CSV table of C-alpha atoms and ligand atoms in Angstrom, one decimal:
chain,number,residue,atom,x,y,z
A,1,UNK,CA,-1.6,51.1,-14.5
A,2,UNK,CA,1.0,49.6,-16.9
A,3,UNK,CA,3.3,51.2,-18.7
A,4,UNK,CA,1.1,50.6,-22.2
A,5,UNK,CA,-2.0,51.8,-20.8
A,6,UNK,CA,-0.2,55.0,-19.5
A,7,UNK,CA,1.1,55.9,-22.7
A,8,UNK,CA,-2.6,54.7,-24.4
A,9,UNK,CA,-4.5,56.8,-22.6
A,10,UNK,CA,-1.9,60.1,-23.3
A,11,UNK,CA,-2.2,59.4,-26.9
A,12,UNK,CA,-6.1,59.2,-26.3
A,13,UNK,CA,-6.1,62.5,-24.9
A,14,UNK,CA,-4.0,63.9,-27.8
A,15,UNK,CA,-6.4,62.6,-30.1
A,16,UNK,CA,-9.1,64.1,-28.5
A,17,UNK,CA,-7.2,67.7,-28.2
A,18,UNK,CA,-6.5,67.3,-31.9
A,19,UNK,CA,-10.0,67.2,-32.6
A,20,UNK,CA,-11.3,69.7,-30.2
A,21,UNK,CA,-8.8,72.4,-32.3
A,22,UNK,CA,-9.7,70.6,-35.7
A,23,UNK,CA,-13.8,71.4,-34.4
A,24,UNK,CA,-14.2,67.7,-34.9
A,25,UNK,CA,-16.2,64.9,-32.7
A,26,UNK,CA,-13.0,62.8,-31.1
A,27,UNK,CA,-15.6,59.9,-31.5
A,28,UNK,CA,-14.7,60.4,-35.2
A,29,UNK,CA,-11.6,59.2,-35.1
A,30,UNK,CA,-10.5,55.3,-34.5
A,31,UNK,CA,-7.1,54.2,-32.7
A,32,UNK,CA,-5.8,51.8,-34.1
A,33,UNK,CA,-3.4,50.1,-32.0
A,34,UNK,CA,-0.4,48.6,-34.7
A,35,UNK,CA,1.2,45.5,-32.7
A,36,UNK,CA,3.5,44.8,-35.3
A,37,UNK,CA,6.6,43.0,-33.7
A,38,UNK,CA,5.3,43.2,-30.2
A,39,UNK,CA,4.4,40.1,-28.4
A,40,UNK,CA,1.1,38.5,-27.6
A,41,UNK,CA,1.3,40.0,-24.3
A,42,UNK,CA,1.4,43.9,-25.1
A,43,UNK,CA,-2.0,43.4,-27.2
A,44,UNK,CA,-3.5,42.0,-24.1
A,45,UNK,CA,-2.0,45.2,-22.1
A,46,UNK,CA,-3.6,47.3,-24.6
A,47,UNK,CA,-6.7,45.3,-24.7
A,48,UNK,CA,-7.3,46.0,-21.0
A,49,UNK,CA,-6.7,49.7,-21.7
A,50,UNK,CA,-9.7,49.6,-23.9
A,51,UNK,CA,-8.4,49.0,-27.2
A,52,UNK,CA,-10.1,46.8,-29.3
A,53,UNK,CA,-8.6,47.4,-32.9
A,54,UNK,CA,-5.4,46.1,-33.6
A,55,UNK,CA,-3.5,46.4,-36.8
A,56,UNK,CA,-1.0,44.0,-38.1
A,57,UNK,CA,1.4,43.8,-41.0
A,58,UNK,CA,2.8,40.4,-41.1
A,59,UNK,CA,0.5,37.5,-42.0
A,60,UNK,CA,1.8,34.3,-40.4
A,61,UNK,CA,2.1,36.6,-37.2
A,62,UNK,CA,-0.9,37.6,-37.0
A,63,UNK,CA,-1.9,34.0,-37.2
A,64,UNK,CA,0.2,33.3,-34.4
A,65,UNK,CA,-0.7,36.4,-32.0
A,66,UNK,CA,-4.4,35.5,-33.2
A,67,UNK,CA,-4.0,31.8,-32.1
A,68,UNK,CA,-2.3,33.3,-28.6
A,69,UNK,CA,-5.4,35.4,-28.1
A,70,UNK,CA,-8.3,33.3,-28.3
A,71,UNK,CA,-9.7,34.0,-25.2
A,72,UNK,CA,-10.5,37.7,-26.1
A,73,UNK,CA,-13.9,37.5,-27.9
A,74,UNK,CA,-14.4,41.2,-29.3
A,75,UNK,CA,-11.3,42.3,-30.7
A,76,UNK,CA,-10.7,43.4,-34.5
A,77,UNK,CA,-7.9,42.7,-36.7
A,78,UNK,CA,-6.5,45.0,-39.1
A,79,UNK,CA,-4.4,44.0,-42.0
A,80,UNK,CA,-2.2,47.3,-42.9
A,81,UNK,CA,0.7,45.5,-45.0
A,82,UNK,CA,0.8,44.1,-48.5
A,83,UNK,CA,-1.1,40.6,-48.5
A,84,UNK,CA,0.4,38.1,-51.0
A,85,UNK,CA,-1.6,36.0,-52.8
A,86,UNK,CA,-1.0,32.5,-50.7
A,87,UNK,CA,-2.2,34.5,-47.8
A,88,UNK,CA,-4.9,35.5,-48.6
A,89,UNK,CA,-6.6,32.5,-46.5
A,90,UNK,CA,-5.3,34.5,-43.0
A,91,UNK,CA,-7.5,37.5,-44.2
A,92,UNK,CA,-10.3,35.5,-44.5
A,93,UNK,CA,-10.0,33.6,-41.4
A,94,UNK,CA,-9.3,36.3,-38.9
A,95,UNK,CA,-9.3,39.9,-40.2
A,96,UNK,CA,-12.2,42.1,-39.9
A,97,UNK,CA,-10.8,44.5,-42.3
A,98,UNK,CA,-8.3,45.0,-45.1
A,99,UNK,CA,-6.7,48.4,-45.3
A,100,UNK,CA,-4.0,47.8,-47.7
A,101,UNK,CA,-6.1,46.9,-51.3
A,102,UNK,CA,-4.2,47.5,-53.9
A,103,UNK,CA,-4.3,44.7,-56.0
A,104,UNK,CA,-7.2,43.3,-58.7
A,105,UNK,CA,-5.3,39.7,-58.3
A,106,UNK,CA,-6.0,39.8,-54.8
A,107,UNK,CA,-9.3,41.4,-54.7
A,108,UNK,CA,-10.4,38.6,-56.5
A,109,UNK,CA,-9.1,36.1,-54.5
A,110,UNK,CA,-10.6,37.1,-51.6
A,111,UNK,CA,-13.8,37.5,-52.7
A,112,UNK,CA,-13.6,34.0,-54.0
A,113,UNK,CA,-12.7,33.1,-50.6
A,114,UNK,CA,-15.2,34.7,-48.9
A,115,UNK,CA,-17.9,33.7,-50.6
A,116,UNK,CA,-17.3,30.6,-50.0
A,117,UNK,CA,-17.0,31.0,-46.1
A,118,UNK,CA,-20.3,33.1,-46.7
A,119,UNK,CA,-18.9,36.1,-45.3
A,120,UNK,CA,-17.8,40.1,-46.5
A,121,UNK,CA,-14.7,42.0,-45.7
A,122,UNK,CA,-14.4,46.0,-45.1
A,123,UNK,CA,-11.6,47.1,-47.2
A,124,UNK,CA,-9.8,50.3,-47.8
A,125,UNK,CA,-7.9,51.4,-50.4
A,126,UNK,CA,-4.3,51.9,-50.2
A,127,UNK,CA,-3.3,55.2,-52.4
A,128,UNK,CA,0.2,56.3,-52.3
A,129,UNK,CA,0.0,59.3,-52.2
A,130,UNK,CA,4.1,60.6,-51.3
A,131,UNK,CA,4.8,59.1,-54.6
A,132,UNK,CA,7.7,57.5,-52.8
A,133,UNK,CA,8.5,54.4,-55.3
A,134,UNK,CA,9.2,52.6,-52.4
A,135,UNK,CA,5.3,52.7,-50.6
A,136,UNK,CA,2.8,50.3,-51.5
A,137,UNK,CA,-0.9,51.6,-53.0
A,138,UNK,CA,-2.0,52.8,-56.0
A,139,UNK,CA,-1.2,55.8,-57.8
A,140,UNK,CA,-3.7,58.6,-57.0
A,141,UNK,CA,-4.7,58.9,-60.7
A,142,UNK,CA,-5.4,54.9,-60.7
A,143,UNK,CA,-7.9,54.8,-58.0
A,144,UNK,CA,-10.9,55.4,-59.9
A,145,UNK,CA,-10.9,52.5,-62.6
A,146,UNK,CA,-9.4,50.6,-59.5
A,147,UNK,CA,-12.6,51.1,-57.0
A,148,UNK,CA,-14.6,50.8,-60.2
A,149,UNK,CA,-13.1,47.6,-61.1
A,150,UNK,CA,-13.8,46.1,-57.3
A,151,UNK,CA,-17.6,46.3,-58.2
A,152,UNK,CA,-16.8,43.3,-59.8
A,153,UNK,CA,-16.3,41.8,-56.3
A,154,UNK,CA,-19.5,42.3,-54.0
A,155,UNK,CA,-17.8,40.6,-50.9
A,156,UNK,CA,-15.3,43.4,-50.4
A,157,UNK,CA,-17.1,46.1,-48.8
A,158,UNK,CA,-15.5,49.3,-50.0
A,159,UNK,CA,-15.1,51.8,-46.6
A,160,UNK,CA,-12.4,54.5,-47.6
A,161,UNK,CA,-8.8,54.8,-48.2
A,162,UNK,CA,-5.7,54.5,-46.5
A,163,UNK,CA,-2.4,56.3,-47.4
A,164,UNK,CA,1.2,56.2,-46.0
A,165,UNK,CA,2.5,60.2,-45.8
A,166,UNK,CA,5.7,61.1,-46.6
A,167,UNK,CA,8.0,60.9,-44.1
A,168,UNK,CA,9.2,64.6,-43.7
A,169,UNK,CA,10.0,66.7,-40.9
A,170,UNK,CA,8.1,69.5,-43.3
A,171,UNK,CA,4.3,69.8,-42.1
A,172,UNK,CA,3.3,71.3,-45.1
A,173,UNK,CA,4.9,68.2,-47.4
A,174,UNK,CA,3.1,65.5,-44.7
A,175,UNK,CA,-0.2,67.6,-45.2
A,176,UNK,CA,-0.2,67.5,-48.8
A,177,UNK,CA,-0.4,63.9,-49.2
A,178,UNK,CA,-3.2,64.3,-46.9
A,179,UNK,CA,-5.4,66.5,-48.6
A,180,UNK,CA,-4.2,64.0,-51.6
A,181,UNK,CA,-6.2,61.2,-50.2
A,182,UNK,CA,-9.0,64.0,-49.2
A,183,UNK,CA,-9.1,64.9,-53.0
A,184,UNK,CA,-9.2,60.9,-54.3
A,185,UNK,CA,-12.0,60.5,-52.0
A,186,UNK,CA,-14.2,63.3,-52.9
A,187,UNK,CA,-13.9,62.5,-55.8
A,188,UNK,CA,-15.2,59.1,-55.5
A,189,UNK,CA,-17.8,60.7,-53.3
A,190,UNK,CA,-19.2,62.5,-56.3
A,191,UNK,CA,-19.3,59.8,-58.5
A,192,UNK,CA,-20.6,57.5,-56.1
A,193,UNK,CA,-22.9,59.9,-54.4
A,194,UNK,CA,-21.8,58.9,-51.2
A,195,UNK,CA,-19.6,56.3,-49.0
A,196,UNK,CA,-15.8,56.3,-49.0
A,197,UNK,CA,-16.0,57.5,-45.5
A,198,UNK,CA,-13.1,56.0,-43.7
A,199,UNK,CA,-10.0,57.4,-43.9
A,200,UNK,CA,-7.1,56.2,-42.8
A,201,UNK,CA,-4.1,58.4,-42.2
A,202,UNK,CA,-1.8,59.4,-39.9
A,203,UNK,CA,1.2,57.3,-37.5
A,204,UNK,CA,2.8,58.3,-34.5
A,205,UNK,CA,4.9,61.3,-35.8
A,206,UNK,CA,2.0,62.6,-37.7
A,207,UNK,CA,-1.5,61.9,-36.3
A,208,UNK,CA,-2.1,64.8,-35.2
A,209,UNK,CA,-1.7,66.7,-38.2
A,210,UNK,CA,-3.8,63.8,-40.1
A,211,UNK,CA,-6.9,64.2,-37.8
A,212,UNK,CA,-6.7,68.2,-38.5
A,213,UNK,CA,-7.1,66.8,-42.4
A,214,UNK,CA,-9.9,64.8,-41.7
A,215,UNK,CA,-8.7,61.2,-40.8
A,216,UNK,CA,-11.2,59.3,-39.2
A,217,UNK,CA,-8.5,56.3,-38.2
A,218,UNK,CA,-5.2,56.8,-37.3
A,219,UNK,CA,-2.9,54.1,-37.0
A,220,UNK,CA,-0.2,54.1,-34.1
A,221,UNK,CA,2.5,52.0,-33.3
A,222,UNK,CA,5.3,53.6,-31.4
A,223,UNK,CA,3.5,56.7,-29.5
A,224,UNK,CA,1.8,53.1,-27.7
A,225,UNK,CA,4.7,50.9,-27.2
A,226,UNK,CA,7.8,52.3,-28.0
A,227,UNK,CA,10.5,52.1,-30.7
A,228,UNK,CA,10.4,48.9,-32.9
A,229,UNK,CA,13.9,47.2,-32.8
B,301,PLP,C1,4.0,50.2,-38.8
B,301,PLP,C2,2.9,50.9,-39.4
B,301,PLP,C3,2.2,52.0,-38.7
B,301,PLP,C4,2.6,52.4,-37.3
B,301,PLP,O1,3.8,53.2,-37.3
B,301,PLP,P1,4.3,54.0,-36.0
B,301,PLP,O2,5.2,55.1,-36.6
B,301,PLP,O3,5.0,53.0,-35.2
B,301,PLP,O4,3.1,54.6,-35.4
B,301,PLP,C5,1.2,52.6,-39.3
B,301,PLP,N1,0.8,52.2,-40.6
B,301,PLP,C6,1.4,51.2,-41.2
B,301,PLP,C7,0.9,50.8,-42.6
B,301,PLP,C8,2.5,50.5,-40.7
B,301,PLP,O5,3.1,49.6,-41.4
């Protein structure tokens, strides 16, 4: 076995402990592999390990790594970092979801764009929910003229949220901006009467705390294929 698929399938079986002692199904929650930086070649290692999600950050890479990959028919790309607007063409070509929405401009873009490929795109909403004025995503208190306002655009398929915690060696800080994202998206829940169901939190240092707060998709970079440079 390869290095990457050893240290895939131990994260695997963390996830899987993490739901057992959370009393949730482990079929709940989604890996998604982030290959950010890492080179065509570690996606296929992961790929034969039985990933299939793969989240990247960088436009222009992702075309690249996309281009490199061809061959393998049934894999999903994840876009997880801020989009700008003159890429918003990559996201329509190759992503199967969008996880970082935050942005009318763009909403609107894409949905121009993809209608005229004839296609939709799953998107999450990006919250920031650490308050960091650093992070990306909207203010929690904004997200609910925000997802109203994305009605307006019927080829983005609203499927949840995705946050960014705070980076803090306190669990009880990282777990706040958890439940933060919990509260947007009951919220939405009720006025929606349903949906919102993704949830996207939780990274290498913290994805086990994020699953025991209900994240259905944690994305991990690092725990798979070591420290970025
Ligand atoms: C890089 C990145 C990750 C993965 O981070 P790790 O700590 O390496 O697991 C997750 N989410 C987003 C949005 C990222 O940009």
């Amino acid at each position: 076995m390869t290095e990457v698929g050893g240290r895939i399938d131990h994260v695997r079986a963390e996830i899987a402990a993490a739901c057992v002692e959370a009393g949730r199904d482990p079929r709940e929650v989604r890996l998604l592999a982030v290959t950010k930086t890492r080179p065509a070649q570690t996606v296929r290692e992961a790929y034969a390990s039985g990933c299939r999600w793969f989240g990247e950050n960088r436009l222009q890479e992702l075309r690249d790594k996309s281009a490199e990959l061809s061959d393998l028919g049934d894999l999903s790309w994840s876009v997880i970092g801020h989009v700008q607007r003159n890429k918003a063409a990559v996201v329509v070509d190759l992503a199967a979801e969008l996880q970082s929405l935050d942005s009318l401009d763009l909403a609107a873009d894409l949905d121009r764009r993809l209608e005229a490929v004839g296609r939709t795109l799953d998107v999450l909403v990006q919250v920031n929910t650490s308050g960091e004025a650093t992070k990306s995503g909207l203010a929690p208190g904004d997200v609910d003229d925000f997802t109203l306002a994305l009605r307006g655009y019927p080829r983005l398929v609203p499927r949840g949220l995705m946050t960014i915690a705070l980076p803090s060696t306190d669990d009880r800080e990282v777990a706040a901006c958890f439940d933060e994202l919990v509260a947007v998206r009951d919220r939405l829940r009720d006025r929606d009467g349903g949906g919102w169901d993704d949830l996207s939190m939780g990274m290498s240092g913290d994805f086990r705390l994020a699953i025991a707060h209900g994240s259905t998709c944690v994305r991990i970079g690092s725990a798979l294929f070591g420290p970025r440079d």
